[in-house]
Tab-separated table of C-alpha atoms and ligand atoms in Angstrom:
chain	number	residue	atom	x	y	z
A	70	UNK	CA	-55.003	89.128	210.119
A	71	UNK	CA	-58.750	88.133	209.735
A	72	UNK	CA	-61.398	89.573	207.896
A	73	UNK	CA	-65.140	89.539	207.544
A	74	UNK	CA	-67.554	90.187	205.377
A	75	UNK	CA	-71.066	90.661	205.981
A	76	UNK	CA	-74.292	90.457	204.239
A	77	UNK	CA	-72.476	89.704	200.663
A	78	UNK	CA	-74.588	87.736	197.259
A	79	UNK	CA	-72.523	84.721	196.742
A	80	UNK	CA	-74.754	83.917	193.324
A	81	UNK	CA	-77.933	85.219	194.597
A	82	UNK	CA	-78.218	84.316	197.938
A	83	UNK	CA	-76.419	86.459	201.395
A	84	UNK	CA	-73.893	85.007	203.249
A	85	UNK	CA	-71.114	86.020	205.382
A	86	UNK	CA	-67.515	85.013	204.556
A	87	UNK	CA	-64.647	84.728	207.277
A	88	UNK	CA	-61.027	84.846	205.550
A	89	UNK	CA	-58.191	84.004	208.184
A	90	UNK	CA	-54.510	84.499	206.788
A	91	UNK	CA	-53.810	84.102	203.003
A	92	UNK	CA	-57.255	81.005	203.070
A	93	UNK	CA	-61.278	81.862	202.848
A	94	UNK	CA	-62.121	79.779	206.905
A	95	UNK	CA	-65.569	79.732	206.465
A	96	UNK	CA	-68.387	80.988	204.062
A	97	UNK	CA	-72.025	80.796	205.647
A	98	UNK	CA	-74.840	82.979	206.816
A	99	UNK	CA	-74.578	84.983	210.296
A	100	UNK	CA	-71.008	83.886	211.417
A	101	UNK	CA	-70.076	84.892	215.072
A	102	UNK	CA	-66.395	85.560	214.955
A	103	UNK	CA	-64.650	88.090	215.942
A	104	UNK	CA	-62.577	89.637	212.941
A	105	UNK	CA	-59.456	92.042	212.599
A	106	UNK	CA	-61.046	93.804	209.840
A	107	UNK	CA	-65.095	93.926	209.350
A	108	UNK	CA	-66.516	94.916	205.743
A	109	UNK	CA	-69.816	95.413	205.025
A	110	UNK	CA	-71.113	93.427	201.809
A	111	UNK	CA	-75.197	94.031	201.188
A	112	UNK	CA	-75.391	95.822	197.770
A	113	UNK	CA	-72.441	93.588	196.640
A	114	UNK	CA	-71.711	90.177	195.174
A	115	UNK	CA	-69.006	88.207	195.675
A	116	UNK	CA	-66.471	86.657	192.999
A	117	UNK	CA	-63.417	84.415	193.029
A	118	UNK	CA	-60.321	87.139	191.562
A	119	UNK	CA	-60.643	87.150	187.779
A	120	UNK	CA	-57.427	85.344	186.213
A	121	UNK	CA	-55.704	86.971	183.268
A	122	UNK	CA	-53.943	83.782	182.223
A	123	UNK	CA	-51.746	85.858	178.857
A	124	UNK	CA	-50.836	88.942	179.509
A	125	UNK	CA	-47.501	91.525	178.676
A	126	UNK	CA	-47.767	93.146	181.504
A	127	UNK	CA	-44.962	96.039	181.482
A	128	UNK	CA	-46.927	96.874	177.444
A	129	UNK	CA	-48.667	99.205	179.633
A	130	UNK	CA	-46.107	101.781	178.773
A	131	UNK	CA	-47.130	100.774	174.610
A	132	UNK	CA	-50.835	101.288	174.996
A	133	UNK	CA	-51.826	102.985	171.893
A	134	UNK	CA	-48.707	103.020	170.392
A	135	UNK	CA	-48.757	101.196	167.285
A	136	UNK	CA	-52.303	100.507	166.625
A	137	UNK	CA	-54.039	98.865	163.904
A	138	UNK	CA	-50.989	97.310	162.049
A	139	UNK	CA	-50.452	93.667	161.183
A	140	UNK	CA	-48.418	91.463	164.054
A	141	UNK	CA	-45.594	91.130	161.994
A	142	UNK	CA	-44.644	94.962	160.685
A	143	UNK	CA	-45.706	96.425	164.024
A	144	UNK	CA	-44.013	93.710	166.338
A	145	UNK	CA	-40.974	94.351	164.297
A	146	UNK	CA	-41.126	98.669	163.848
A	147	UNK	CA	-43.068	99.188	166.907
A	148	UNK	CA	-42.338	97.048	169.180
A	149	UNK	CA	-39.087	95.250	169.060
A	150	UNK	CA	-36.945	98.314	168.739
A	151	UNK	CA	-38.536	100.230	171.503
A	152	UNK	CA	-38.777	97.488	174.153
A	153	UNK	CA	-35.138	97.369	173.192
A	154	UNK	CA	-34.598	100.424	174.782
A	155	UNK	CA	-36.176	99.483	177.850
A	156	UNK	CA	-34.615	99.744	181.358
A	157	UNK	CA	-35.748	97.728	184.658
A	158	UNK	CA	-37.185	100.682	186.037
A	159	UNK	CA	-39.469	101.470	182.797
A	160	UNK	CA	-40.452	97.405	183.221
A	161	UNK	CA	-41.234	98.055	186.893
A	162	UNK	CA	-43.417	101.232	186.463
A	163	UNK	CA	-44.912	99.202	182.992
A	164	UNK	CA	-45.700	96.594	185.705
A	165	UNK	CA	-47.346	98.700	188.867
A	166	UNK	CA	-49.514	100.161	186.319
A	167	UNK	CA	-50.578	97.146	184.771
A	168	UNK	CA	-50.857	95.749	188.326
A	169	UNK	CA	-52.897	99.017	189.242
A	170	UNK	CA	-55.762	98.571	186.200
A	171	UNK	CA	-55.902	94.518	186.764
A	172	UNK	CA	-56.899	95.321	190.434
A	173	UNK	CA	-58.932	97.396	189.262
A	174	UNK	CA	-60.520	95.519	187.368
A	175	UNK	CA	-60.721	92.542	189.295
A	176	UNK	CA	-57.812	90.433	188.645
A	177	UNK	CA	-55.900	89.208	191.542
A	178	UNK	CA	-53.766	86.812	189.441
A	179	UNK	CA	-51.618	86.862	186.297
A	180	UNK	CA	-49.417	84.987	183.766
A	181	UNK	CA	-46.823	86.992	182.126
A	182	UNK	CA	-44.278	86.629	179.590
A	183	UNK	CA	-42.099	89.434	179.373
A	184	UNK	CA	-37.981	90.694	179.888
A	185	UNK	CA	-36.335	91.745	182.683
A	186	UNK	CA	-38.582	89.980	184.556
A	187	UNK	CA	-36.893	90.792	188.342
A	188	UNK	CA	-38.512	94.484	186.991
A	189	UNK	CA	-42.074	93.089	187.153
A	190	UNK	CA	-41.433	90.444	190.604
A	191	UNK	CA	-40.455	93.662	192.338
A	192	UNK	CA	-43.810	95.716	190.911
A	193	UNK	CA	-45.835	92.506	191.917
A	194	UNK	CA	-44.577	92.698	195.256
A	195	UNK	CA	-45.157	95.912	196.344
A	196	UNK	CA	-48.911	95.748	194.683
A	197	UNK	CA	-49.880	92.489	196.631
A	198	UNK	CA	-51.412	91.197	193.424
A	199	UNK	CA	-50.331	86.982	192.202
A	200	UNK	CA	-48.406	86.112	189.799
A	201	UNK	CA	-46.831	83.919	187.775
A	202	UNK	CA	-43.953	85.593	185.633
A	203	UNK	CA	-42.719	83.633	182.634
A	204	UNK	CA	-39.029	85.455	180.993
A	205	UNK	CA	-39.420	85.871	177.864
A	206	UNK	CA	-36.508	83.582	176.155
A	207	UNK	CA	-35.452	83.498	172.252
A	208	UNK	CA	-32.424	82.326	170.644
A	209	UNK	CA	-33.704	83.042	166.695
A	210	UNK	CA	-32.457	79.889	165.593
A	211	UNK	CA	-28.922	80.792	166.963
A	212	UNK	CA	-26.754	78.349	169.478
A	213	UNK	CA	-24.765	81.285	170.685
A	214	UNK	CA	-27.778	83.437	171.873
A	215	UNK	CA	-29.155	80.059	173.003
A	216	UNK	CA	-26.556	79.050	175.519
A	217	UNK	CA	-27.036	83.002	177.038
A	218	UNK	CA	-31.128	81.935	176.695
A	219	UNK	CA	-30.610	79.024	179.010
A	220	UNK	CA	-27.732	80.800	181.389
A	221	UNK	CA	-30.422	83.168	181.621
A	222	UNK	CA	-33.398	80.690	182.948
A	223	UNK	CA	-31.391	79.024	185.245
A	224	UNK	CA	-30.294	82.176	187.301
A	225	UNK	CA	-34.080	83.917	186.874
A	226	UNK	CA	-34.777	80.154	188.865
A	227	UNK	CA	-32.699	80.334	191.258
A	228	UNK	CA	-33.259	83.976	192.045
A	229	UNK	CA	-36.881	83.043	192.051
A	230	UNK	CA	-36.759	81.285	195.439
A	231	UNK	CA	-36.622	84.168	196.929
A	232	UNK	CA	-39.910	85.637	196.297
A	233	UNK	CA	-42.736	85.501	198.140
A	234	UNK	CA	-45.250	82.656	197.897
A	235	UNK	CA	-47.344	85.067	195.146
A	236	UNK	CA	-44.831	85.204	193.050
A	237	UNK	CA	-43.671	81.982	190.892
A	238	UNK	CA	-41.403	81.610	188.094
A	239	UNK	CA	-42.040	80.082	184.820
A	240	UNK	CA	-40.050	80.201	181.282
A	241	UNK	CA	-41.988	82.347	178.372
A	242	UNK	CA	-40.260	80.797	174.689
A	243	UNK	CA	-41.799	83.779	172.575
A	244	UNK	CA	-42.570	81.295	170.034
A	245	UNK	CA	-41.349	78.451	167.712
A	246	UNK	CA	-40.569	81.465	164.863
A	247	UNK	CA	-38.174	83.297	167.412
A	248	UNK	CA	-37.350	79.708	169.480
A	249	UNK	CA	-35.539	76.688	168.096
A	250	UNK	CA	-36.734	72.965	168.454
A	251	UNK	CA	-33.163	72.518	170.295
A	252	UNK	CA	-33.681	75.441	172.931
A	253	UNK	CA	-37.348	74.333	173.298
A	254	UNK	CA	-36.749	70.636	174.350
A	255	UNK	CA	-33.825	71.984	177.307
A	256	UNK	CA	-36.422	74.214	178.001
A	257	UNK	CA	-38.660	71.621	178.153
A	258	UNK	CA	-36.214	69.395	180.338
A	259	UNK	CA	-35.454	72.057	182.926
A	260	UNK	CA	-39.334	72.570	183.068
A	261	UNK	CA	-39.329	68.825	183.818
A	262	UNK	CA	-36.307	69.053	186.263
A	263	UNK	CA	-37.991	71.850	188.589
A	264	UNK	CA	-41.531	71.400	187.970
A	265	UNK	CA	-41.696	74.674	186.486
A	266	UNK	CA	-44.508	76.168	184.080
A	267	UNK	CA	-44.198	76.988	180.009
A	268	UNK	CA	-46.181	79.347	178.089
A	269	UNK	CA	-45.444	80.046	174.557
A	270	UNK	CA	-47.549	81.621	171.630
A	271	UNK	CA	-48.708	79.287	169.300
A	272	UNK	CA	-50.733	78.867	166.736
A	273	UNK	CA	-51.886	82.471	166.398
A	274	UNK	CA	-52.091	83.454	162.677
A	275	UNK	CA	-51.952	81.903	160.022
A	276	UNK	CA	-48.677	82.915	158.617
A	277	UNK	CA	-47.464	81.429	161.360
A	278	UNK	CA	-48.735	78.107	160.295
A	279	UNK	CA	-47.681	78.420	156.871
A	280	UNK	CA	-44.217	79.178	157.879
A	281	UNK	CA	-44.391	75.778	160.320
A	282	UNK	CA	-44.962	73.767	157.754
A	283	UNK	CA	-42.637	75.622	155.102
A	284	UNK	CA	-39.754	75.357	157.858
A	285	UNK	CA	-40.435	72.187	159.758
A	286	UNK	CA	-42.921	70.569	157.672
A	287	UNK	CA	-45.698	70.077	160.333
A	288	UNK	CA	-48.109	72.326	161.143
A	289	UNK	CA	-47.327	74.444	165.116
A	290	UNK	CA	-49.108	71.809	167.774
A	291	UNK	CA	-47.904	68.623	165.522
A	292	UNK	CA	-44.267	69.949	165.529
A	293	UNK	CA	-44.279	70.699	169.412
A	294	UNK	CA	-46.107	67.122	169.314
A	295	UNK	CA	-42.859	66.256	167.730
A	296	UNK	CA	-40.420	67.634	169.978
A	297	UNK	CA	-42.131	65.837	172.269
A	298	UNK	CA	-42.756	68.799	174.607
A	299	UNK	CA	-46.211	68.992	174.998
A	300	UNK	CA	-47.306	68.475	178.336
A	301	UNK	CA	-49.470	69.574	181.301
A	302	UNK	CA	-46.784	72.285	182.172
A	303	UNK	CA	-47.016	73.658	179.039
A	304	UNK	CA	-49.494	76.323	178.151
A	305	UNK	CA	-49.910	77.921	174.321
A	306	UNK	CA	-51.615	81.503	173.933
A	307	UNK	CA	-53.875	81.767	171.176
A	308	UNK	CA	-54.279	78.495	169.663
A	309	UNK	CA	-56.369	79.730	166.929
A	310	UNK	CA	-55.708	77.581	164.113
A	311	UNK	CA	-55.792	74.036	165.208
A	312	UNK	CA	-57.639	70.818	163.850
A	313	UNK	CA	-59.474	68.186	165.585
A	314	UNK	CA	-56.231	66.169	165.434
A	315	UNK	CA	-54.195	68.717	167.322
A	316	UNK	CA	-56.707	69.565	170.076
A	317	UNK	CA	-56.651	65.647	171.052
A	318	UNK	CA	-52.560	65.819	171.053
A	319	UNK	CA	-53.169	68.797	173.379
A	320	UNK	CA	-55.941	67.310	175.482
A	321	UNK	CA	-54.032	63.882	175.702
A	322	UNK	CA	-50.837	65.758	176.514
A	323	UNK	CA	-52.674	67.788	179.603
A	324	UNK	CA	-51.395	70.716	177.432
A	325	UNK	CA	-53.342	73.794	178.542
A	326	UNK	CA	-54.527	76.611	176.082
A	327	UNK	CA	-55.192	80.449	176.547
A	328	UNK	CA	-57.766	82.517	173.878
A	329	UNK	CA	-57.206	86.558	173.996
A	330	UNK	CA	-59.984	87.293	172.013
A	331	UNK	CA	-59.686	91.402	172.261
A	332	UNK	CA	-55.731	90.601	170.885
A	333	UNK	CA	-56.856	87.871	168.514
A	334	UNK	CA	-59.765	90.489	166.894
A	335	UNK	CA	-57.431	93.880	166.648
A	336	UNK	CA	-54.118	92.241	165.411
A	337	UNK	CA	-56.697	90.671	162.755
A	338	UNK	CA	-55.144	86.813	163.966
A	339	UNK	CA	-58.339	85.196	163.456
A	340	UNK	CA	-61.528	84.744	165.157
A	341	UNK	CA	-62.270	80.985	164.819
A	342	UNK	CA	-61.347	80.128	168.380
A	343	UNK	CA	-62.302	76.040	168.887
A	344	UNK	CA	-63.590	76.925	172.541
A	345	UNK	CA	-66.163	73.921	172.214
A	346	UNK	CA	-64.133	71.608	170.968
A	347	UNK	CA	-61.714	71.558	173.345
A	348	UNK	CA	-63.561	72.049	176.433
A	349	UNK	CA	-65.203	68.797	174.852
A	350	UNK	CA	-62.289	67.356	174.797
A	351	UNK	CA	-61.270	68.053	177.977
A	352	UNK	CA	-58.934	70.786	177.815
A	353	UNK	CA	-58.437	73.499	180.218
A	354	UNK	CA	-58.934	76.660	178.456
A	355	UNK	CA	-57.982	80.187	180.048
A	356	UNK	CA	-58.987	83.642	179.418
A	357	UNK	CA	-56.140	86.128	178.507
A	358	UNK	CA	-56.308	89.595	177.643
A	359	UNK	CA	-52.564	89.252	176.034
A	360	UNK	CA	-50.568	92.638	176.667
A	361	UNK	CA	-51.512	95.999	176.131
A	362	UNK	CA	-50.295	97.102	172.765
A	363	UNK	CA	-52.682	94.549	171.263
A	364	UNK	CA	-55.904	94.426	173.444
A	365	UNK	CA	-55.658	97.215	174.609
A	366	UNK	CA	-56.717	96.940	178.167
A	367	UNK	CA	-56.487	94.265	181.125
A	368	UNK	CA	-60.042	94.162	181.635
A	369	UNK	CA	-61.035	90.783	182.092
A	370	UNK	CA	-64.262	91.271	182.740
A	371	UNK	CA	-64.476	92.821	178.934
A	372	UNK	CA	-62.118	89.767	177.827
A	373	UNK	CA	-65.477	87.408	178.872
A	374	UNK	CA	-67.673	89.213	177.205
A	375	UNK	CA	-65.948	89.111	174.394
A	376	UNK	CA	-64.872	85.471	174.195
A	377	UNK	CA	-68.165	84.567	174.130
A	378	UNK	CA	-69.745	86.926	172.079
A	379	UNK	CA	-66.781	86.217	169.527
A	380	UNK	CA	-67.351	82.408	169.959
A	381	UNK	CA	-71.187	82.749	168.711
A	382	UNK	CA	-70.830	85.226	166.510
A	383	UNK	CA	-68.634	83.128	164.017
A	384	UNK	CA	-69.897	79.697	164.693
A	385	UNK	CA	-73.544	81.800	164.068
A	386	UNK	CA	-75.072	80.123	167.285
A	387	UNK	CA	-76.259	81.927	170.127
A	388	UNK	CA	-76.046	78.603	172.481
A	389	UNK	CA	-72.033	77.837	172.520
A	390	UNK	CA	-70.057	79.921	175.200
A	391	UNK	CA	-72.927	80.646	177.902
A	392	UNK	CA	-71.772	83.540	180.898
A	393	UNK	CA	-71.155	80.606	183.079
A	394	UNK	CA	-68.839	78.964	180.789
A	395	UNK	CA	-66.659	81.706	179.947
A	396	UNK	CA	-66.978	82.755	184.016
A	397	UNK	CA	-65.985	79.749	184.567
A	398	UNK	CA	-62.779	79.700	182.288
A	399	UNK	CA	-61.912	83.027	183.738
A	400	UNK	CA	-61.820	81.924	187.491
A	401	UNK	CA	-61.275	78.138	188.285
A	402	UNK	CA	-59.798	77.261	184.942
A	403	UNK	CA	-57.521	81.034	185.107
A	404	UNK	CA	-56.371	79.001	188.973
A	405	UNK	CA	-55.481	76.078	187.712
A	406	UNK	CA	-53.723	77.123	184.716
A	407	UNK	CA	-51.242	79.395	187.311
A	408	UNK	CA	-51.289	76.160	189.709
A	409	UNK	CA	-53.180	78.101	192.578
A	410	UNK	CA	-55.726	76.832	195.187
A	411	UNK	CA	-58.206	79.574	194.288
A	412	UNK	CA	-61.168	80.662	191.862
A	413	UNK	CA	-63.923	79.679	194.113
A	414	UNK	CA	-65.357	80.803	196.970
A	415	UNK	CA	-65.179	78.049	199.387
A	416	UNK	CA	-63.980	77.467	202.525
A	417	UNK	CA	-59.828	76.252	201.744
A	418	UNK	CA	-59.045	77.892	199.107
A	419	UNK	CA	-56.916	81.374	198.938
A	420	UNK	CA	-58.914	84.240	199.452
A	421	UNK	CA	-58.363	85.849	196.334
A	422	UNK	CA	-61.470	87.630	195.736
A	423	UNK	CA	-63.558	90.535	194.720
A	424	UNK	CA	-66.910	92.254	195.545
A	425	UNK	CA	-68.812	94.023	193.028
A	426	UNK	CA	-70.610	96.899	193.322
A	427	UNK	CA	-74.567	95.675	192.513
A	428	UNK	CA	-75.838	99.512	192.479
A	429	UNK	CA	-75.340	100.272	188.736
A	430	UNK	CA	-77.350	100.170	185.877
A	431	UNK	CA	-75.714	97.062	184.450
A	432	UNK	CA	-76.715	95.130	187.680
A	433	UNK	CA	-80.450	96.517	187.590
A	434	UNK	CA	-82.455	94.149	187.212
A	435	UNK	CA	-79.959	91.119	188.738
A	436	UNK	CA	-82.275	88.725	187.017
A	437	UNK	CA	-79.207	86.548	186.192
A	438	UNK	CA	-76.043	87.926	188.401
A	439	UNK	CA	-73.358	86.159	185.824
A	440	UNK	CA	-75.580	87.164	183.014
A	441	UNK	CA	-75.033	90.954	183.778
A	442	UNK	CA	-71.528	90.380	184.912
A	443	UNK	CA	-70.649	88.773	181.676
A	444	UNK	CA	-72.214	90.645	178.984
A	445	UNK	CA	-73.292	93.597	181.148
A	446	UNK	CA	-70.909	94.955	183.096
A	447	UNK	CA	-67.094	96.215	182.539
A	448	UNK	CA	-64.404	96.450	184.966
A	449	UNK	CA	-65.279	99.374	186.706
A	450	UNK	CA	-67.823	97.388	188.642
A	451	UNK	CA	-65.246	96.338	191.194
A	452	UNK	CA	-65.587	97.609	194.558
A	453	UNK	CA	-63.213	95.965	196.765
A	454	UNK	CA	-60.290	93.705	196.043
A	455	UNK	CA	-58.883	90.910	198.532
A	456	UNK	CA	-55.351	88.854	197.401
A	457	UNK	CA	-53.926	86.346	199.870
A	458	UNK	CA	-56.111	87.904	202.302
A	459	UNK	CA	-55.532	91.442	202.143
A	460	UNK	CA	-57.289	94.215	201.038
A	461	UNK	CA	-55.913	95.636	197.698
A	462	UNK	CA	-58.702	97.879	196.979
A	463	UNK	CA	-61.472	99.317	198.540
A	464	UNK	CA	-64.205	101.581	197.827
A	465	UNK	CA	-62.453	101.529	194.233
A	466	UNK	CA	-59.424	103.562	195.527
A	467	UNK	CA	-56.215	102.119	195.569
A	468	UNK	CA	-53.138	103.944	197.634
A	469	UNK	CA	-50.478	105.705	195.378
A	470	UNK	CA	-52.476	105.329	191.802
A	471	UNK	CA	-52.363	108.846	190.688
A	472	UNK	CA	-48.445	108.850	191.241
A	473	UNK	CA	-47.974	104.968	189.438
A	474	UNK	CA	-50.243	106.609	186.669
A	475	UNK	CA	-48.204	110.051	186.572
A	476	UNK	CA	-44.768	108.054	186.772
A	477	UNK	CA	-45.517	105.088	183.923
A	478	UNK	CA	-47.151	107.900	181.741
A	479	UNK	CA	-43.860	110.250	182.116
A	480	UNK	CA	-41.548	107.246	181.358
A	481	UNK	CA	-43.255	106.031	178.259
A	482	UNK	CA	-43.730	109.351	176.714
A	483	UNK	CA	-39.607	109.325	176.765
A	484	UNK	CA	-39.267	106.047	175.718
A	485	UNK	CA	-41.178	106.660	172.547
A	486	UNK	CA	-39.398	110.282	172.315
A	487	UNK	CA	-35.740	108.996	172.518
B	1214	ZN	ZN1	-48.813	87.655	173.898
C-alpha cells in the first residue's frame, strides 16, 4: 500500500511526500512514483500526528458529568462509583469515541491509563489510531488487593503480545495516594524485567503534596526518588508542584513529565507549570489533554494553545513557551515519550501524519504557519488523517462516526441513569 501526496506546505514551502507501508519513503518536490493511492495536498500543510501523551480515554462516556467540583469530592461521588459500574463494552464504545474526536482532531497517537484495558486495545484496533495503553493498577495501601494488582499486570502483558504493532502495553499506578511504595517498586521491577513503560499522576495539587509529606515525610518526586523508581520508563502527569531540586532528580533519572493544562486549569490543580525549567534541564516534556471529565475535550491542538498561553500568563512574560516550543512538545517529544519512530516528517520515520485544511480564517494570512496553528486554529482544521500509513480520515469524514457517536451517547446516558 503506497500513497502520495502532492503539492502539500511542509512549513511554508510545497513538496510532495511518498509513504510506502507503515514508513514516510521520501519527502521532496515533484516525485515520479507511481502510488496506490494519490491525494492532492495544495491548500494544505502538512504535520507530524499530534501526540496526546495523558489521556482517560473511555471518560468520553463522563464528559460533562461532574463539572466544576474539586478532584477529590468529584473523583470520589462522580467518578469512582460510576466507572464502577462500567462494563468492557461501555470501555470499548468510551474508547471508539475518544478514538473518533482524537482523529479528528489530529492525534494519531495516545497514552492511556484506564481499566479494562483489553476494552480500549480492541476500540484502538478497529480505529487504526496508536497507542500505548497503561491499566490502571491500585492496591490502596492493601497487600491483598496488591497481589490481585500485580496478577493483573502480568496477564494484561502477556495478553499484550498479541496486538498489533500500534498497540503497546504499559502499567498506569493511579498514584502514590491510591498506590503503595511496595506495589510501586514490583511495578517498577517488572517495568525493568520487560522493558515496559510507567505513567503515574504525580505531583498534581497540592493536597497531594501535603499528604506526601504528612504520610511519607518527603514531598511526591523525592519519595519516588526514594523508592528508587524514577527512571526513563517512567512518566508522571501533571508535575505541577515541583522544586528545582526535584526537576534535576527527574532530569538525571531520564524521568519524563506530561502538563494537561485544560485539566490542570478546570480541576483548579494549579497553574504554575515549570515548562522552562525543565526543558532547561533537559527533560522531555509532553502535552496531555488528561481524560474527558476534566478537560473536557481531546483537542490537542487547543491543549497547545493553552500550555503556552497558561505558561506566560502566570510567569507574566510573553517570551517563555513560543508556538514552536509547545509544537514541538506535542509532536517529537509526544513520539518519544510513547517510544515511536514518528513526529516528524522525514523520510524513516512512521507516517503518522495529518494535513490541515489552510482555507479558513484562522490560516488567512499564513504569515507564520505554527503561529496560526498554535494560537489560531482548533481541531477542526484537520483535513485528512494518515496512521501507519493509512488513511483514517479524509475530507474530515470518518466511516461509522454517527453510529460510534449514537452508540457511546446511548450507553452513557444509562450508565449515569442506573
Ligand atoms: Zn489523568
Amino acid at each position: 500500500m503506497s500513497i502520495l501526496i502532492k503539492g502539500v506546505e511542509l512549513f511554508g514551502e510545497a513538496t510532495d511526500i511518498l509513504i510506502d507501508g507503515a514508513f514516510i519513503k521520501q519527502v521532496e518536490k515533484d516525485i515520479k512514483a507511481e502510488a496506490d493511492t494519490v491525494i492532492d495536498g495544495r491548500r494544505k500543510a502538512v504535520i507530524p500526528g499530534l501526540v496526546n501523551t495523558h489521556t482517560h480515554a473511555a471518560m468520553t462516556l463522563f464528559r460533562g458529568y461532574g463539572d466544576d467540583m474539586a478532584l477529590m469530592p468529584w473523583l470520589e461521588e462522580k467518578i469512582w462509583p460510576n466507572e464502577a459500574k462500567l462494563t468492557a463494552d461501555d470501555v470499548y464504545w468510551g474508547a471508539k469515541l475518544a478514538c473518533l474526536e482524537m482523529i479528528k482532531s489530529g492525534t494519531t497517537a495516545f497514552y492511556d491509563m484506564y481499566h479494562k484495558l483489553p476494552a480500549t486495545a480492541r476500540a484502538v484496533e478497529e480505529m487504526g489510531i496508536r497507542a500505548l495503553l497503561s491499566s490502571a493498577c491500585f492496591d490502596h495501601f492493601n497487600t491483598e488487593e496488591a497481589e490481585i494488582g500485580k496478577a493483573h499486570v502480568k496477564k494484561l502483558y502477556a495478553e499484550s503480545t498479541n496486538y498489533s504493532s500500534r498497540v503497546k502495553y504499559a502499567i498506569g499506578p493511579h498514584a502514590i495516594y491510591t498506590v503503595s511504595g511496595p506495589l510501586l517498586q514490583w511495578i517498577d521491577a517488572f517495568s525493568k524485567e520487560h522493558n515496559i513503560p510507567i505513567q503515574i499522576h504525580l505531583a498534581e495539587t497540592k493536597g497531594e503534596v501535603a499528604d506526601s509529606v504528612n504520610q511519607f515525610g518527603l514531598t511526591p518526586v523525592r519519595y519516588l526518588y526514594r523508592l528508587g523508581i524514577l527512571s526513563h520508563r517512567l512518566s508522571i502527569a501533571h508535575g505541577v508542584y515541583v522544586d528545582e531540586e526535584e526537576i534535576q532528580m527527574l532530569a538525571d533519572s531520564g524521568t519524563q513529565v506530561v502538563h494537561n493544562p485544560a485539566s490542570n486549569m478546570k480541576l483548579g490543580s494549579g497553574v504554575e507549570f515549570k515548562f522552562a525549567e525543565m526543558f532547561k534541564a533537559g527533560i522531555t516534556v509532553g502535552i496531555g489533554t488528561d481524560g474527558c471529565s476534566s478537560s473536557n475535550n481531546l483537542d490537542m491542538v487547543e491543549a497547545m494553545k493553552l500550555a503556552s498561553l497558561l505558561g506566560k500568563g502566570w510567569r507574566r512574560n510573553p517570551e517563555v513557551l513560543t508556538a514552536d516550543e509547545i509544537f514541538h512538545a506535542a509532536t517529537a517529544s509526544g513520539a518519544d515519550i510513547l517510544g515511536i519512530h514518528a513526529g516528524h516528517i522525514e523520510a524513516g520515520y512512521l507516517a503518522d501524519l495529518c494535513l490541515i485544511d489552510l482555507n479558513l480564517p484562522a490560516f488567512t494570512p499564513n504569515h507564520n504557519f505554527v503561529s496560526n496553528l498554535v494560537y489560531a486554529a482548533n481541531g477542526s482544521c484537520v483535513d485528512t488523517v494518515i496512521c501507519d500509513g493509512k488513511i483514517l480520515m479524509q475530507n474530515k469524514k470518518i466511516p461509522g462516526e454517527e453510529e460510534i457517536m449514537a452508540e457511546a451517547a446511548q450507553r452513557a446516558y444509562l450508565l449515569i441513569k442506573n
